[in-house]
Short mmCIF file of C-alpha atoms and ligand atoms in Angstrom, two decimals:
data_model
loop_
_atom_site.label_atom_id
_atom_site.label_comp_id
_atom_site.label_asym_id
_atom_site.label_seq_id
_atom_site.Cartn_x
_atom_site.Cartn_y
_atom_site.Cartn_z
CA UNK Q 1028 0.00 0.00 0.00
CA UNK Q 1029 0.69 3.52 -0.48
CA UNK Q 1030 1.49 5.38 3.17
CA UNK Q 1031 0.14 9.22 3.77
CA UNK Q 1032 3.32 10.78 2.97
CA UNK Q 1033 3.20 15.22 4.51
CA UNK Q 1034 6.95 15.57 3.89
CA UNK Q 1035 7.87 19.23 3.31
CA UNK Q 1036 9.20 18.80 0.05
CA UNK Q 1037 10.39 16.26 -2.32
CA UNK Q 1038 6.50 15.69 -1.49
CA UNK Q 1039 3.70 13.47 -2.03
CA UNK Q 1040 2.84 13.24 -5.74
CA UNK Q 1041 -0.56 11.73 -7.15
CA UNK Q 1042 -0.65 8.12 -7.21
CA UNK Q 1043 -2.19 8.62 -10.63
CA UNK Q 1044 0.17 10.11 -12.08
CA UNK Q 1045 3.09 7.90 -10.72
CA UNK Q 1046 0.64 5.14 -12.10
CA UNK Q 1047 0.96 7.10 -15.58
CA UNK Q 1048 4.27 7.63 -15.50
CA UNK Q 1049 5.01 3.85 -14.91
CA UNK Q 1050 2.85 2.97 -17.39
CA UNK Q 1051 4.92 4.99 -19.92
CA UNK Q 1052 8.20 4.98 -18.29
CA UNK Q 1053 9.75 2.10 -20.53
CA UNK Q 1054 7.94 2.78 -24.02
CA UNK Q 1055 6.69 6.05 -23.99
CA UNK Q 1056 3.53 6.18 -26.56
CA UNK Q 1057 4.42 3.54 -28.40
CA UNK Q 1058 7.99 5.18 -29.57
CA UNK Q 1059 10.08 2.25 -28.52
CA UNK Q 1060 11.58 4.34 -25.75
CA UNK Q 1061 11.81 5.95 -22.07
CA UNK Q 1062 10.76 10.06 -22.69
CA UNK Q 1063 13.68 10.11 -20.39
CA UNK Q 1064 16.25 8.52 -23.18
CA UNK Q 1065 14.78 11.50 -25.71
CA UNK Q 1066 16.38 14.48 -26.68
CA UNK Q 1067 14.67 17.57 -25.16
CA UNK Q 1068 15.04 19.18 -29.46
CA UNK Q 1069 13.29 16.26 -30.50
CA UNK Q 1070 9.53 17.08 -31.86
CA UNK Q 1071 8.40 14.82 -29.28
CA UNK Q 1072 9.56 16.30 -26.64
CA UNK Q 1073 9.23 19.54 -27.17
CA UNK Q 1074 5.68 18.39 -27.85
CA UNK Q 1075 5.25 17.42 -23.99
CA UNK Q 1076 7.20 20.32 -22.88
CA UNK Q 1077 4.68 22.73 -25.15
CA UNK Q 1078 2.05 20.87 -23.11
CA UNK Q 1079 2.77 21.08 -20.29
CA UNK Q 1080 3.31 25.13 -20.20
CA UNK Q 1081 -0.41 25.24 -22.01
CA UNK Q 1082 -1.80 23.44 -19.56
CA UNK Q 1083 0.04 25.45 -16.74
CA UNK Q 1084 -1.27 28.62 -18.46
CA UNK Q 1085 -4.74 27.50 -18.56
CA UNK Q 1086 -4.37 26.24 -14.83
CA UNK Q 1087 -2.92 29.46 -13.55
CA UNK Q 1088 -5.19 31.60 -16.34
CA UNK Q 1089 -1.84 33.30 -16.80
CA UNK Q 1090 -1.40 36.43 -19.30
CA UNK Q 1091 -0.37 36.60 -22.83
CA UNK Q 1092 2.18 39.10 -21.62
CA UNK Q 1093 4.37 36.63 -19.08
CA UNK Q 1094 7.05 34.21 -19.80
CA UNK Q 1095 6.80 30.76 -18.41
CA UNK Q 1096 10.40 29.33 -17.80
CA UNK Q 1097 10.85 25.73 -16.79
CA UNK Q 1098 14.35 25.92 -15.21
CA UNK Q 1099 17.12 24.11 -12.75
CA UNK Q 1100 18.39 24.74 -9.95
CA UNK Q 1101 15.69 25.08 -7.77
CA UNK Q 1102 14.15 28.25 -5.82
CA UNK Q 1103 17.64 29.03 -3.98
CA UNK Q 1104 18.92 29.53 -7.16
CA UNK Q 1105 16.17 31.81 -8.79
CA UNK Q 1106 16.75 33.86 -5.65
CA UNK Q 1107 20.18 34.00 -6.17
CA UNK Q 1108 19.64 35.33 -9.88
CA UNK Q 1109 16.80 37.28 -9.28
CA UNK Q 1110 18.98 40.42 -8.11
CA UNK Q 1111 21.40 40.04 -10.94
CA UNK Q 1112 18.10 39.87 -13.14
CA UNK Q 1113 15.90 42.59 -11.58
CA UNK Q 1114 17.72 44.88 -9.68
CA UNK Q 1115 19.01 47.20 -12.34
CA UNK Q 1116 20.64 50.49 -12.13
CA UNK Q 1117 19.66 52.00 -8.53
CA UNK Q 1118 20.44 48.37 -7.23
CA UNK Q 1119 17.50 48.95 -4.49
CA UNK Q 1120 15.16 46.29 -3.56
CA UNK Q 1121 12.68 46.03 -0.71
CA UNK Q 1122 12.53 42.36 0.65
CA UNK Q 1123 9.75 41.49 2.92
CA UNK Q 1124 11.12 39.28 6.11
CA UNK Q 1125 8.66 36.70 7.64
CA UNK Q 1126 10.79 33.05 7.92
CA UNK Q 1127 13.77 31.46 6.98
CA UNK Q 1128 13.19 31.47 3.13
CA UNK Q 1129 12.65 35.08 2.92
CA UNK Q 1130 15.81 35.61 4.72
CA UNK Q 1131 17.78 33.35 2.43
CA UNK Q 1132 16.31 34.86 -0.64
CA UNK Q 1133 17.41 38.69 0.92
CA UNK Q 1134 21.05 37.98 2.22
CA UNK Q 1135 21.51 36.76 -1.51
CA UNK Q 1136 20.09 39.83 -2.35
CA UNK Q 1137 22.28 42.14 -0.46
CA UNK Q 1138 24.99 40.69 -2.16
CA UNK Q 1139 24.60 43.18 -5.15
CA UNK Q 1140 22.37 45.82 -3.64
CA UNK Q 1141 21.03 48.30 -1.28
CA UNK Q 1142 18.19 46.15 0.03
CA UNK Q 1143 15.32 47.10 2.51
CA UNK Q 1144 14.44 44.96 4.78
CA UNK Q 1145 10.94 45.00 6.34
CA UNK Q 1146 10.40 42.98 9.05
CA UNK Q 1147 6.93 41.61 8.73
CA UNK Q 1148 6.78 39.49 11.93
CA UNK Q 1149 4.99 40.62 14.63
CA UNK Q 1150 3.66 38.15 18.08
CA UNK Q 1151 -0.02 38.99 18.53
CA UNK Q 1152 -1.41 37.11 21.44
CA UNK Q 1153 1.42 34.84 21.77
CA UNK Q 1154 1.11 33.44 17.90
CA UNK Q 1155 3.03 34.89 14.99
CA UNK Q 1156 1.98 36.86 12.53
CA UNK Q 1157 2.50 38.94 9.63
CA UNK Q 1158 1.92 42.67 10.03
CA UNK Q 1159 -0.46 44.90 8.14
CA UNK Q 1160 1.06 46.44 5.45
CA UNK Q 1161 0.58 50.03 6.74
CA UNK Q 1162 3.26 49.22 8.93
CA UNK Q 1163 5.54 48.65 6.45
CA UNK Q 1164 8.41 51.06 5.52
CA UNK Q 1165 8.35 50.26 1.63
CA UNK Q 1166 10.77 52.35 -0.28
CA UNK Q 1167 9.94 55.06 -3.29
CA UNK Q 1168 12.95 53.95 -5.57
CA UNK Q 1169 12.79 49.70 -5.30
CA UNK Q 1170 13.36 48.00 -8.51
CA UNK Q 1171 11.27 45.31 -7.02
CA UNK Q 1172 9.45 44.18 -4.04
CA UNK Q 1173 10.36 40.71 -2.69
CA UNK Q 1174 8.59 37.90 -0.54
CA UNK Q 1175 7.95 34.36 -0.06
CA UNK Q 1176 3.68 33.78 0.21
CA UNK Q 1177 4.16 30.98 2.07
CA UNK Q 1178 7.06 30.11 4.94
CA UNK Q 1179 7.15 26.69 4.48
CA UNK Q 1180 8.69 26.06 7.24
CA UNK Q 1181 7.28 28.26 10.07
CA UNK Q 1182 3.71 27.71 8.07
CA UNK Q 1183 3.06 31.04 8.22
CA UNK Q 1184 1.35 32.65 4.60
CA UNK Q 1185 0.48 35.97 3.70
CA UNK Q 1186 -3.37 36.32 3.65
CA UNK Q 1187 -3.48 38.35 0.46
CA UNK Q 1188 -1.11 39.97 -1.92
CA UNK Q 1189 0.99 43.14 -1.01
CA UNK Q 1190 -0.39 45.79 -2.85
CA UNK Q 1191 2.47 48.03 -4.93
CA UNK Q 1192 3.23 49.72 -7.81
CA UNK Q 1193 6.62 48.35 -7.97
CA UNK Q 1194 6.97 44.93 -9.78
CA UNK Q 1195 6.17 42.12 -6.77
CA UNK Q 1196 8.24 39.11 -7.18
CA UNK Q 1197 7.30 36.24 -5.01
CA UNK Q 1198 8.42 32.81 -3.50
CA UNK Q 1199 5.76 30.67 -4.10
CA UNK Q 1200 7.70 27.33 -3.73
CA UNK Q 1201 5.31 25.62 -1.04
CA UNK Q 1202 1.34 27.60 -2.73
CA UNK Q 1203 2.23 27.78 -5.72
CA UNK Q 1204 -1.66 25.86 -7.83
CA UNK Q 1205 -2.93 25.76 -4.10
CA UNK Q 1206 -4.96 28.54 -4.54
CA UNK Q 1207 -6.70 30.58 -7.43
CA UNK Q 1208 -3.86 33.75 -8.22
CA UNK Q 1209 -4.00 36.65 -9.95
CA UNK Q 1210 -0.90 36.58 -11.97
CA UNK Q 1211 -1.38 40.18 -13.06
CA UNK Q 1212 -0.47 41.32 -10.31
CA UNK Q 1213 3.32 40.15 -9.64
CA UNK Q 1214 6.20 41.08 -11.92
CA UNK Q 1215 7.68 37.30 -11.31
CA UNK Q 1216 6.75 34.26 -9.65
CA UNK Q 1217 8.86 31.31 -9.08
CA UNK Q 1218 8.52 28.11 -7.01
CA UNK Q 1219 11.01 24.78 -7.18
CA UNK Q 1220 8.54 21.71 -8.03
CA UNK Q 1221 8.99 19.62 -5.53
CA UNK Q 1222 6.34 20.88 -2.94
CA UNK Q 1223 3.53 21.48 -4.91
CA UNK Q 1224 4.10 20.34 -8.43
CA UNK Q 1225 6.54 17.39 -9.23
CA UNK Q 1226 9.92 16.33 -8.49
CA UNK Q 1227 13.12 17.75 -7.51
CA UNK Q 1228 14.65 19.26 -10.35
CA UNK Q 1229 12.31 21.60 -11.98
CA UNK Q 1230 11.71 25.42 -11.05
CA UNK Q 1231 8.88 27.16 -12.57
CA UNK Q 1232 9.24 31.14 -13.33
CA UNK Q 1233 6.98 33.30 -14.65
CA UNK Q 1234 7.88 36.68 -15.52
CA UNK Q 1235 6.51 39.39 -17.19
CA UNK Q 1236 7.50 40.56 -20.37
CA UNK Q 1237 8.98 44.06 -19.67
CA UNK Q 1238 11.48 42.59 -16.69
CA UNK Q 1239 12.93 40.37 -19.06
CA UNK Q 1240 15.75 42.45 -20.32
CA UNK Q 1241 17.35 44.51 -17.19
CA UNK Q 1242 19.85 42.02 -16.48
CA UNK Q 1243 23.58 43.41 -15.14
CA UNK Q 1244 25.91 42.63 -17.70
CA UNK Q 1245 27.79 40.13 -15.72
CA UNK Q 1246 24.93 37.75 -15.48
CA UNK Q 1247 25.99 34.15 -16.24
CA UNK Q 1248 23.76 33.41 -19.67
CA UNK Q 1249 22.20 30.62 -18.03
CA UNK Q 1250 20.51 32.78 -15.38
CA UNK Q 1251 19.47 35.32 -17.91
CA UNK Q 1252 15.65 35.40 -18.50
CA UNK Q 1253 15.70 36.98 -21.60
CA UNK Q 1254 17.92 34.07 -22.97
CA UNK Q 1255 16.08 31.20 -21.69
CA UNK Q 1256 12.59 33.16 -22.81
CA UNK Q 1257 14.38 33.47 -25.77
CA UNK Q 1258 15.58 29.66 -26.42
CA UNK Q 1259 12.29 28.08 -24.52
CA UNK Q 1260 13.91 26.93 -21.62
CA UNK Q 1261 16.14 25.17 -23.49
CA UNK Q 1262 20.00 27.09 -23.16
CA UNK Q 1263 21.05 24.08 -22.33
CA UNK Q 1264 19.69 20.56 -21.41
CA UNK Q 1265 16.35 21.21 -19.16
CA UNK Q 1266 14.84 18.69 -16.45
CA UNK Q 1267 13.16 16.47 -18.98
CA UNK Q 1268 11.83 13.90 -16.80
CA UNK Q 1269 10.89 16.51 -14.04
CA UNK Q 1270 8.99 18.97 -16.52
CA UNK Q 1271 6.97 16.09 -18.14
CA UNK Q 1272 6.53 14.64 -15.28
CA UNK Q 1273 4.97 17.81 -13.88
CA UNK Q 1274 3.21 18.02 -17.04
CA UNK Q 1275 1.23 14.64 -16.14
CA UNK Q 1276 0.29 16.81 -12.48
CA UNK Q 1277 -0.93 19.70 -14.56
CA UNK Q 1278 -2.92 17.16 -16.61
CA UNK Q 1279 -4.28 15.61 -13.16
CA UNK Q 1280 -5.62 19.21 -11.67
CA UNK Q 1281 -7.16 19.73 -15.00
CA UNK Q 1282 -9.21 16.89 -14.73
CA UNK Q 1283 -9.94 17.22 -11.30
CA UNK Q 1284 -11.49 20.75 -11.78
CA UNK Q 1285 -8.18 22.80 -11.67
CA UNK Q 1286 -7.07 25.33 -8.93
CA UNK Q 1287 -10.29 26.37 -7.75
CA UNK Q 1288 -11.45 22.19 -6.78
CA UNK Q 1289 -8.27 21.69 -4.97
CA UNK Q 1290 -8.36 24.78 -3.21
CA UNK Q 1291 -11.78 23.59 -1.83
CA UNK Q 1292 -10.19 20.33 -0.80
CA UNK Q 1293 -6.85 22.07 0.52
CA UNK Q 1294 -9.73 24.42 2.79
CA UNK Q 1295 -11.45 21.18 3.98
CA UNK Q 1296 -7.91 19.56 4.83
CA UNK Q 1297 -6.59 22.65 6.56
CA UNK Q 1298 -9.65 23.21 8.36
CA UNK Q 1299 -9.98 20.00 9.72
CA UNK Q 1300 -6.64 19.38 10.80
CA UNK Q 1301 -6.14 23.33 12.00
CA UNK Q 1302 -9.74 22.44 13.86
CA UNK Q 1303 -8.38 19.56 15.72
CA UNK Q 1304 -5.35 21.04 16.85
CA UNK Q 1305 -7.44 24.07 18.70
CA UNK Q 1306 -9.66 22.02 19.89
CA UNK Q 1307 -6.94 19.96 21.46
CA UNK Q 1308 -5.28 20.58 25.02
CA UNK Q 1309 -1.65 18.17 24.03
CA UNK Q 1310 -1.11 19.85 20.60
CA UNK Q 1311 -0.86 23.32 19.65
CA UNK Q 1312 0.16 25.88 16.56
CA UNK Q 1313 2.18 29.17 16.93
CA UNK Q 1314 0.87 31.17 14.36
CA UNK Q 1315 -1.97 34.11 14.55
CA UNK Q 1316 -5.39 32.41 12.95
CA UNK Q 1317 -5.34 35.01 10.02
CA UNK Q 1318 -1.90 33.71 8.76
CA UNK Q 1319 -1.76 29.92 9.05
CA UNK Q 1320 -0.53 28.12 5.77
CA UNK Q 1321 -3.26 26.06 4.22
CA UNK Q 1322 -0.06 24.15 2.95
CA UNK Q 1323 2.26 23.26 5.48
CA UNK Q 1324 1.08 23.05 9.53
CA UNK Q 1325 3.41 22.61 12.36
CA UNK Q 1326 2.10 21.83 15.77
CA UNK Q 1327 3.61 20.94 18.80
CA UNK Q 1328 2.91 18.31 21.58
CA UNK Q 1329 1.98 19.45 24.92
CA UNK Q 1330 4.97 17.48 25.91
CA UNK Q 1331 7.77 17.45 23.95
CA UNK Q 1332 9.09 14.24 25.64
CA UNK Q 1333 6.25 12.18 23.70
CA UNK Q 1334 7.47 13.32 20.06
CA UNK Q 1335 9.65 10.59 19.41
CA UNK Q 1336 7.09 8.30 20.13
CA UNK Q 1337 4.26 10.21 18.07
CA UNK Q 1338 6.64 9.64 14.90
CA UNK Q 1339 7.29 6.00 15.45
CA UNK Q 1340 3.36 5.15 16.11
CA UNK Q 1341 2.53 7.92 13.22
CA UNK Q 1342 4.78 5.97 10.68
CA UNK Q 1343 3.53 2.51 12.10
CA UNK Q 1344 -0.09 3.56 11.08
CA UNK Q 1345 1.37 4.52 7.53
CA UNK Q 1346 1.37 8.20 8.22
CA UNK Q 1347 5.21 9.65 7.11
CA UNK Q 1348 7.61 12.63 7.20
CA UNK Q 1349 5.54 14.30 10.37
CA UNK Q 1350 8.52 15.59 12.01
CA UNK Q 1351 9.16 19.36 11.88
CA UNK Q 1352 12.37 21.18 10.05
CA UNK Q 1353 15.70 20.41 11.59
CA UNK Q 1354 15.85 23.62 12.58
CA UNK Q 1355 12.52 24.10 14.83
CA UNK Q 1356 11.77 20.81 15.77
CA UNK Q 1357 8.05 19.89 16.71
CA UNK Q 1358 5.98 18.20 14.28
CA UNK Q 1359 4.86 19.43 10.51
CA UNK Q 1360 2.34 18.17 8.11
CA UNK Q 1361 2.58 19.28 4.74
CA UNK Q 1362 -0.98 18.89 2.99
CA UNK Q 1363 0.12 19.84 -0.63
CA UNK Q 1364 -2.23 19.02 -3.33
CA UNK Q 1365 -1.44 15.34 -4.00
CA UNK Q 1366 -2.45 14.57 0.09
CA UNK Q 1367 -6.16 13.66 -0.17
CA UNK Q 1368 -8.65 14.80 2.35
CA UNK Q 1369 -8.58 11.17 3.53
CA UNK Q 1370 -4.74 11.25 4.17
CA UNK Q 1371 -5.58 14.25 6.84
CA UNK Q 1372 -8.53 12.56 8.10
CA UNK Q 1373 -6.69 9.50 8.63
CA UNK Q 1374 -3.99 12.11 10.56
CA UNK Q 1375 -6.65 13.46 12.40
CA UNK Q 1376 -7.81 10.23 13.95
CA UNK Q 1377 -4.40 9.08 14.50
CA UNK Q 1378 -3.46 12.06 16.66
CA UNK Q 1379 -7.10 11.61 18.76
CA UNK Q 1380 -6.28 8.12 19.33
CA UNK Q 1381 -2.43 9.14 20.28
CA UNK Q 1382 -3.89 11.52 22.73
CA UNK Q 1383 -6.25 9.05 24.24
CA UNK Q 1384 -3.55 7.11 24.66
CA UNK Q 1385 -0.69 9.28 26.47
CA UNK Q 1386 -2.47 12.38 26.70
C1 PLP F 2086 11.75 24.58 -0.39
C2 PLP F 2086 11.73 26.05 -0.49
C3 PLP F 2086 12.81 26.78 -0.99
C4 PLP F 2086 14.08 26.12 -1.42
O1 PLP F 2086 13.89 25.34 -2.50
P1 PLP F 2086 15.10 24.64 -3.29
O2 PLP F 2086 14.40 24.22 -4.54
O3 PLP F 2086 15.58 23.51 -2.44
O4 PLP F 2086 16.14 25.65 -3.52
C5 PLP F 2086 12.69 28.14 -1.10
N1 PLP F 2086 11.57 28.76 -0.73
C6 PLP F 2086 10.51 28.12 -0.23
C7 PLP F 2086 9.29 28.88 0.16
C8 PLP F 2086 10.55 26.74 -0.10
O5 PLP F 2086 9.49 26.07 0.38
#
């Protein structure tokens, strides 16, 4: 059988799509071969790969006017090139601080430039939160705004989008197809794959048009946007396996009713387990209501002496990857897309039963 699997990220995938993917993996459509053994300029593949961005397009109803790059390296690297993409002349950037990715993507940023940094988090009633943006001190003269919707690991998520006339660029590694987005409003998105799309390997940008071509001159070619908008992706060899593998997920949501059914179903999961937890004296989550992550939710035991134990029975019951990030211990569940609503409920129960138990 197939266990309940909330790791943080290589995550679950769809078992139909793995089921797909095995079907095809040693003779893809009939050609006599693995898609992996094809050349990414052969007609067939760049057949998939063409599919795969349509179908992302119509999932994410994204513009006419934005580029959609399928590229390596993951999100710590598209943070790393976004300031030697964006940050042009002035070299000023406001970066908006609320966990640990947003503070990896700005101390790459103040590498090249003069970067603001708001600090977002704020403790209201104990829980953390992000502040209003009032508070902020946004500057006058940023080339771009910068933050991560989601902190995957403190599972704390921006409400709604930051409202600016700058161009926003966002992290959306860990939401990216959880929820409907208006693309319109960001100047670039980018998330790696492996929370919320496919595997490890793949990182999805999408730009707008007019940021393509501000670059610093120095910019390694491969981390240019304008030349891999310009060559499809395809500068050098892409992820093939990882972007038609991801193709098969788009494929999936599309015939599951696209962003707007699974966001019902991530609201249901979220709820349910977010539900439990409050109504629970042993376990407990840190953050403010208004910002918990429908994607990734940490809780803590009442006592912390019992978490070995909750992991061992957890994964005995089928129920994997439960314990938090190295670096704040406690327990996680990520509840990306590809975790059903029985994979939470079955979570749910365990953790009543647990607390029966040793509570
Ligand atoms: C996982 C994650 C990253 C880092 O992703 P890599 O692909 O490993 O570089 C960055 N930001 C967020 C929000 C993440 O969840």
């Amino acid at each position: 059988m197939r266990a309940y699997n909330f790791c943080a990220g290589p995550a679950a995938l769809p078992t139909a799509v793995l089921e797909k993917a095995q079907a095809e993996l040693l003779n893809w459509q009939g050609k006599g071969l693995s898609i992996m053994e094809m050349s990414h300029r052969s007609k067939d593949y760049v057949a998939v790969a063409e599919k795969a961005e349509a179908d992302l397009r119509k999932l994410m109803n994204i513009p006419e006017n934005y580029k959609v790059l399928f590229l390596q390296g993951g999100a710590s690297l598209q943070f790393s090139a976004i300031p030697l993409n964006l940050l042009g002349k002035n070299s000023k950037a406001d970066y908006i601080h609320t966990g640990i990715w947003s503070e990896k993507a700005l101390k790459e940023a103040q590498r090249y430039g003069d970067i603001n940094v708001i600090e977002a988090g704020i403790q209201i009633d104990g829980k953390l939160a992000i502040s209003e943006q009032a508070k902020w001190n946004l500057s006058n003269d940023a080339a771009y705004v910068h933050y991560a919707d989601n902190e995957t690991i403190g599972g704390i998520q921006f409400a709604g989008i930051p409202e600016t006339d700058k161009p926003l660029v966002s992290d959306f590694s860990s939401s990216i197809l959880s929820a409907p987005l208006d693309v319109s409003k960001f100047g670039l998105i980018y998330a790696g794959a492996q929370k919320n799309i496919g595997p490890a390997g793949l990182t999805l940008v999408i730009v707008r048009d007019d940021l393509l071509d501000q670059a610093k001159p120095e910019i390694p070619s491969i981390l240019k946007y304008s030349a891999q908008a310009k060559n499809d992706s395809m500068v050098n060899t892409p992820s093939t396996y990882a972007w038609y593998l991801s193709g098969l997920v788009f494929e999936w949501l599309l015939e599951n009713g696209g962003v707007e059914a699974v966001h019902k179903t991530n609201l249901e999961k979220a709820n349910l387990l977010y539900g439990y937890i409050d109504s629970s004296d042993l376990y407990a989550n840190p953050i403010a209501k208004q910002n918990r992550s429908i994607m990734n939710v940490p809780f803590t035991l009442a006592d912390e002496a019992l978490d070995k134990l909750f992991l061992q029975e957890a994964e005995a019951h089928h129920l994997l990857n439960l314990a938090g990030h190295r670096s704040v211990g406690g327990m996680r569940a990520s509840i990306y897309n590809a975790v059903p609503l029985e994979g939470v409920q079955t979570l749910v129960s365990f953790m009543d039963d647990f607390v029966q138990r040793h509570g």
